[in-house]
mmCIF file of C-alpha atoms in Angstrom:
data_model
loop_
_atom_site.group_PDB
_atom_site.id
_atom_site.type_symbol
_atom_site.label_atom_id
_atom_site.label_comp_id
_atom_site.label_asym_id
_atom_site.label_seq_id
_atom_site.Cartn_x
_atom_site.Cartn_y
_atom_site.Cartn_z
ATOM 1 C CA MET A 1 223.736 -70.312 85.729
ATOM 2 C CA ASP A 2 222.641 -67.699 83.197
ATOM 3 C CA PRO A 3 224.144 -64.312 84.163
ATOM 4 C CA MET A 4 221.111 -62.507 82.718
ATOM 5 C CA THR A 5 218.808 -64.171 85.251
ATOM 6 C CA GLN A 6 221.021 -63.913 88.323
ATOM 7 C CA GLU A 7 219.668 -61.553 90.920
ATOM 8 C CA PHE A 8 222.039 -58.810 92.048
ATOM 9 C CA LYS A 9 222.068 -58.309 95.805
ATOM 10 C CA PRO A 10 223.933 -55.225 96.976
ATOM 11 C CA GLN A 11 226.247 -55.723 99.914
ATOM 12 C CA ARG A 12 226.516 -53.285 102.800
ATOM 13 C CA HIS A 13 229.022 -50.650 101.762
ATOM 14 C CA VAL A 14 232.392 -50.979 103.469
ATOM 15 C CA PRO A 15 234.267 -47.668 103.314
ATOM 16 C CA VAL A 16 237.864 -47.680 102.090
ATOM 17 C CA LEU A 17 240.511 -46.458 104.567
ATOM 18 C CA PRO A 18 237.946 -45.320 107.154
ATOM 19 C CA ASP A 19 240.439 -44.492 109.911
ATOM 20 C CA GLU A 20 242.663 -42.547 107.534
ATOM 21 C CA VAL A 21 239.721 -40.545 106.173
ATOM 22 C CA VAL A 22 238.488 -39.590 109.640
ATOM 23 C CA GLN A 23 242.012 -38.805 110.832
ATOM 24 C CA GLY A 24 242.787 -36.775 107.693
ATOM 25 C CA LEU A 25 239.610 -34.698 107.874
ATOM 26 C CA GLU A 26 239.658 -34.313 111.666
ATOM 27 C CA PRO A 27 235.933 -33.558 111.917
ATOM 28 C CA LEU A 28 235.267 -31.715 115.148
ATOM 29 C CA ASP A 29 232.137 -31.683 117.235
ATOM 30 C CA GLY A 30 229.783 -29.110 115.734
ATOM 31 C CA CYS A 31 231.411 -28.664 112.348
ATOM 32 C CA VAL A 32 229.777 -28.888 108.924
ATOM 33 C CA VAL A 33 231.054 -31.779 106.791
ATOM 34 C CA ALA A 34 230.272 -32.281 103.109
ATOM 35 C CA ASP A 35 230.501 -35.779 101.636
ATOM 36 C CA LEU A 36 230.284 -35.000 97.930
ATOM 37 C CA THR A 37 230.281 -38.646 96.823
ATOM 38 C CA LEU A 38 228.093 -40.234 99.476
ATOM 39 C CA GLY A 39 227.687 -43.681 97.917
ATOM 40 C CA GLY A 40 226.535 -46.214 100.488
ATOM 41 C CA GLY A 41 227.214 -43.810 103.355
ATOM 42 C CA GLY A 42 230.106 -45.623 105.022
ATOM 43 C CA HIS A 43 232.392 -42.623 105.415
ATOM 44 C CA ALA A 44 229.411 -40.352 106.102
ATOM 45 C CA GLU A 45 228.341 -42.530 109.028
ATOM 46 C CA LEU A 46 231.756 -42.230 110.667
ATOM 47 C CA LEU A 47 231.971 -38.496 110.020
ATOM 48 C CA ALA A 48 228.413 -37.766 111.208
ATOM 49 C CA ARG A 49 229.110 -39.556 114.484
ATOM 50 C CA ARG A 50 232.234 -37.410 114.963
ATOM 51 C CA VAL A 51 230.502 -34.056 114.385
ATOM 52 C CA GLY A 52 227.802 -35.010 116.866
ATOM 53 C CA PRO A 53 224.311 -33.566 117.283
ATOM 54 C CA THR A 54 225.531 -29.957 117.029
ATOM 55 C CA GLY A 55 227.310 -30.629 113.746
ATOM 56 C CA ARG A 56 225.913 -31.260 110.327
ATOM 57 C CA LEU A 57 226.734 -33.673 107.539
ATOM 58 C CA ILE A 58 225.557 -32.909 104.019
ATOM 59 C CA GLY A 59 225.741 -35.962 101.759
ATOM 60 C CA ILE A 60 225.544 -35.567 97.988
ATOM 61 C CA ASP A 61 225.332 -38.317 95.381
ATOM 62 C CA CYS A 62 224.130 -38.505 91.780
ATOM 63 C CA ASP A 63 222.978 -42.117 92.217
ATOM 64 C CA ALA A 64 219.430 -42.176 93.601
ATOM 65 C CA GLU A 65 219.711 -45.860 94.534
ATOM 66 C CA GLN A 66 222.906 -45.346 96.529
ATOM 67 C CA LEU A 67 221.319 -42.307 98.152
ATOM 68 C CA GLU A 68 218.363 -44.397 99.326
ATOM 69 C CA ARG A 69 220.679 -47.051 100.811
ATOM 70 C CA ALA A 70 222.605 -44.316 102.597
ATOM 71 C CA ARG A 71 219.339 -42.794 103.858
ATOM 72 C CA ILE A 72 218.484 -46.106 105.534
ATOM 73 C CA ARG A 73 221.998 -46.546 106.922
ATOM 74 C CA LEU A 74 222.144 -43.002 108.311
ATOM 75 C CA SER A 75 218.543 -42.738 109.535
ATOM 76 C CA ASP A 76 219.561 -42.326 113.187
ATOM 77 C CA LEU A 77 222.038 -39.513 112.479
ATOM 78 C CA GLN A 78 221.789 -35.760 111.871
ATOM 79 C CA VAL A 79 222.372 -35.723 108.091
ATOM 80 C CA GLU A 80 220.938 -34.047 105.026
ATOM 81 C CA LEU A 81 221.091 -36.131 101.847
ATOM 82 C CA ILE A 82 220.820 -34.529 98.424
ATOM 83 C CA HIS A 83 220.399 -36.105 94.987
ATOM 84 C CA ALA A 84 222.856 -34.114 92.868
ATOM 85 C CA ARG A 85 226.236 -34.251 91.161
ATOM 86 C CA PHE A 86 229.273 -33.325 93.238
ATOM 87 C CA ASP A 87 230.046 -30.403 90.932
ATOM 88 C CA GLN A 88 226.796 -28.785 92.130
ATOM 89 C CA ALA A 89 228.013 -28.635 95.751
ATOM 90 C CA GLY A 90 228.957 -24.946 95.680
ATOM 91 C CA GLU A 91 225.502 -23.946 94.492
ATOM 92 C CA ILE A 92 223.852 -26.263 97.047
ATOM 93 C CA PHE A 93 225.834 -24.809 99.942
ATOM 94 C CA ARG A 94 225.316 -21.199 98.810
ATOM 95 C CA SER A 95 221.552 -21.733 98.523
ATOM 96 C CA ARG A 96 221.480 -22.966 102.130
ATOM 97 C CA GLY A 97 223.769 -20.245 103.449
ATOM 98 C CA LEU A 98 226.298 -22.872 104.538
ATOM 99 C CA GLN A 99 230.029 -23.212 104.381
ATOM 100 C CA ALA A 100 231.656 -26.610 104.801
ATOM 101 C CA ASP A 101 234.386 -26.959 107.412
ATOM 102 C CA ARG A 102 235.484 -30.304 105.943
ATOM 103 C CA VAL A 103 234.945 -31.839 102.472
ATOM 104 C CA LEU A 104 235.267 -35.450 101.326
ATOM 105 C CA ALA A 105 235.197 -36.422 97.644
ATOM 106 C CA ASP A 106 235.975 -40.074 96.901
ATOM 107 C CA LEU A 107 236.140 -39.908 93.114
ATOM 108 C CA GLY A 108 236.664 -43.593 92.372
ATOM 109 C CA PHE A 109 234.035 -45.983 91.081
ATOM 110 C CA CYS A 110 231.937 -47.873 93.601
ATOM 111 C CA SER A 111 232.492 -51.591 92.988
ATOM 112 C CA GLU A 112 228.833 -52.213 93.822
ATOM 113 C CA GLN A 113 227.836 -50.134 90.802
ATOM 114 C CA LEU A 114 230.267 -52.015 88.558
ATOM 115 C CA ASP A 115 229.012 -55.386 89.817
ATOM 116 C CA ASP A 116 225.336 -54.571 89.216
ATOM 117 C CA PRO A 117 224.409 -56.041 85.794
ATOM 118 C CA ASP A 118 221.330 -53.775 85.599
ATOM 119 C CA ARG A 119 223.621 -50.758 85.364
ATOM 120 C CA GLY A 120 225.480 -52.177 82.384
ATOM 121 C CA LEU A 121 228.757 -50.519 83.359
ATOM 122 C CA ALA A 122 231.135 -53.491 83.254
ATOM 123 C CA PHE A 123 231.758 -56.350 80.864
ATOM 124 C CA ARG A 124 232.289 -59.020 83.520
ATOM 125 C CA HIS A 125 228.531 -59.212 84.214
ATOM 126 C CA GLU A 126 226.221 -59.354 81.229
ATOM 127 C CA GLY A 127 223.449 -56.819 81.345
ATOM 128 C CA ILE A 128 221.688 -54.324 79.132
ATOM 129 C CA ALA A 129 224.101 -51.477 78.342
ATOM 130 C CA ASP A 130 222.649 -48.665 80.450
ATOM 131 C CA MET A 131 225.959 -47.110 81.579
ATOM 132 C CA ARG A 132 224.475 -44.313 83.697
ATOM 133 C CA LEU A 133 225.394 -43.695 87.320
ATOM 134 C CA ASP A 134 222.214 -41.679 87.738
ATOM 135 C CA ARG A 135 219.460 -43.683 86.084
ATOM 136 C CA THR A 136 216.939 -40.894 86.658
ATOM 137 C CA ARG A 137 218.704 -38.632 84.142
ATOM 138 C CA GLY A 138 219.797 -38.897 80.566
ATOM 139 C CA GLU A 139 219.358 -41.637 78.023
ATOM 140 C CA PRO A 140 220.655 -45.196 78.510
ATOM 141 C CA ALA A 141 223.550 -46.230 76.272
ATOM 142 C CA HIS A 142 221.561 -48.967 74.520
ATOM 143 C CA ARG A 143 219.155 -46.352 73.140
ATOM 144 C CA LEU A 144 222.002 -44.113 72.013
ATOM 145 C CA LEU A 145 223.626 -47.067 70.247
ATOM 146 C CA ASP A 146 220.437 -47.575 68.236
ATOM 147 C CA ARG A 147 219.802 -43.900 67.532
ATOM 148 C CA LEU A 148 223.056 -42.011 66.961
ATOM 149 C CA ASP A 149 224.803 -41.889 63.617
ATOM 150 C CA GLU A 150 228.286 -43.297 63.114
ATOM 151 C CA ARG A 151 230.002 -39.924 63.327
ATOM 152 C CA GLU A 152 228.354 -39.000 66.651
ATOM 153 C CA LEU A 153 229.120 -42.426 68.145
ATOM 154 C CA ALA A 154 232.770 -42.053 67.111
ATOM 155 C CA ARG A 155 232.903 -38.575 68.665
ATOM 156 C CA ILE A 156 231.493 -39.825 71.976
ATOM 157 C CA LEU A 157 233.872 -42.793 72.088
ATOM 158 C CA TRP A 158 236.813 -40.492 71.338
ATOM 159 C CA GLU A 159 235.856 -37.631 73.691
ATOM 160 C CA TYR A 160 234.597 -39.552 76.700
ATOM 161 C CA GLY A 161 236.305 -42.910 76.305
ATOM 162 C CA GLU A 162 239.579 -41.685 74.795
ATOM 163 C CA GLU A 163 239.208 -44.651 72.447
ATOM 164 C CA LYS A 164 241.840 -44.604 69.686
ATOM 165 C CA GLN A 165 239.722 -46.872 67.473
ATOM 166 C CA SER A 166 236.536 -44.868 67.961
ATOM 167 C CA ARG A 167 235.713 -44.674 64.235
ATOM 168 C CA ARG A 168 236.157 -48.399 63.660
ATOM 169 C CA ILE A 169 234.064 -49.258 66.735
ATOM 170 C CA ALA A 170 231.325 -46.805 65.716
ATOM 171 C CA ARG A 171 231.222 -48.344 62.223
ATOM 172 C CA LYS A 172 230.909 -51.865 63.730
ATOM 173 C CA ILE A 173 228.069 -50.716 66.001
ATOM 174 C CA VAL A 174 226.141 -49.212 63.095
ATOM 175 C CA GLU A 175 226.719 -52.356 60.998
ATOM 176 C CA ALA A 176 225.518 -54.578 63.869
ATOM 177 C CA ARG A 177 222.168 -52.777 64.170
ATOM 178 C CA HIS A 178 220.623 -54.993 61.492
ATOM 179 C CA GLU A 179 220.929 -57.977 63.892
ATOM 180 C CA ARG A 180 218.281 -56.313 66.072
ATOM 181 C CA LEU A 181 219.736 -57.889 69.220
ATOM 182 C CA PRO A 182 219.754 -56.128 72.581
ATOM 183 C CA TRP A 183 222.857 -54.077 73.308
ATOM 184 C CA THR A 184 224.373 -55.932 76.252
ATOM 185 C CA THR A 185 227.726 -55.286 77.871
ATOM 186 C CA THR A 186 229.170 -58.552 76.552
ATOM 187 C CA ARG A 187 227.896 -57.885 73.025
ATOM 188 C CA LEU A 188 229.641 -54.516 73.103
ATOM 189 C CA ALA A 189 232.846 -56.077 74.404
ATOM 190 C CA ASN A 190 232.870 -58.515 71.500
#
């Protein structure tokens, strides 16, 4: 089967260590909980049920697609979902006159995002190299690979990827442009 034509079907998010998260945060009835990395809403669902109807859960995620899945999952609960980066949480809470009693930030990658070939984040599934968690903002990687000069590509690879061979890789990318092939994850890996 051609990996470029396989359809990606997201699975229902299963939260990691759910009991430990709830026990560690000890959300009480009526408190305000902030889930700064909402994802599929697994932890948020458990926490929102614990704070009850007098409490409030604010869920933040930079991924609009994950946010929509969470919105569906949490539709029967008292939650407010916000499309933003977790580093904007302070500003979001100040603007609403809120203070969080409990905060959850699960800073790891969501395997669902890595497994989605349309996101172009991982080499194990061929897809166009997009490489953005929030596809509503910024420029996809494949466009940057075609547009940026060798020096800028090397800088990005060094600064953000901590890649020791950033200059060599940038040179290879610029040299490969004449092939006029799409920038896929597997092409980049090779």
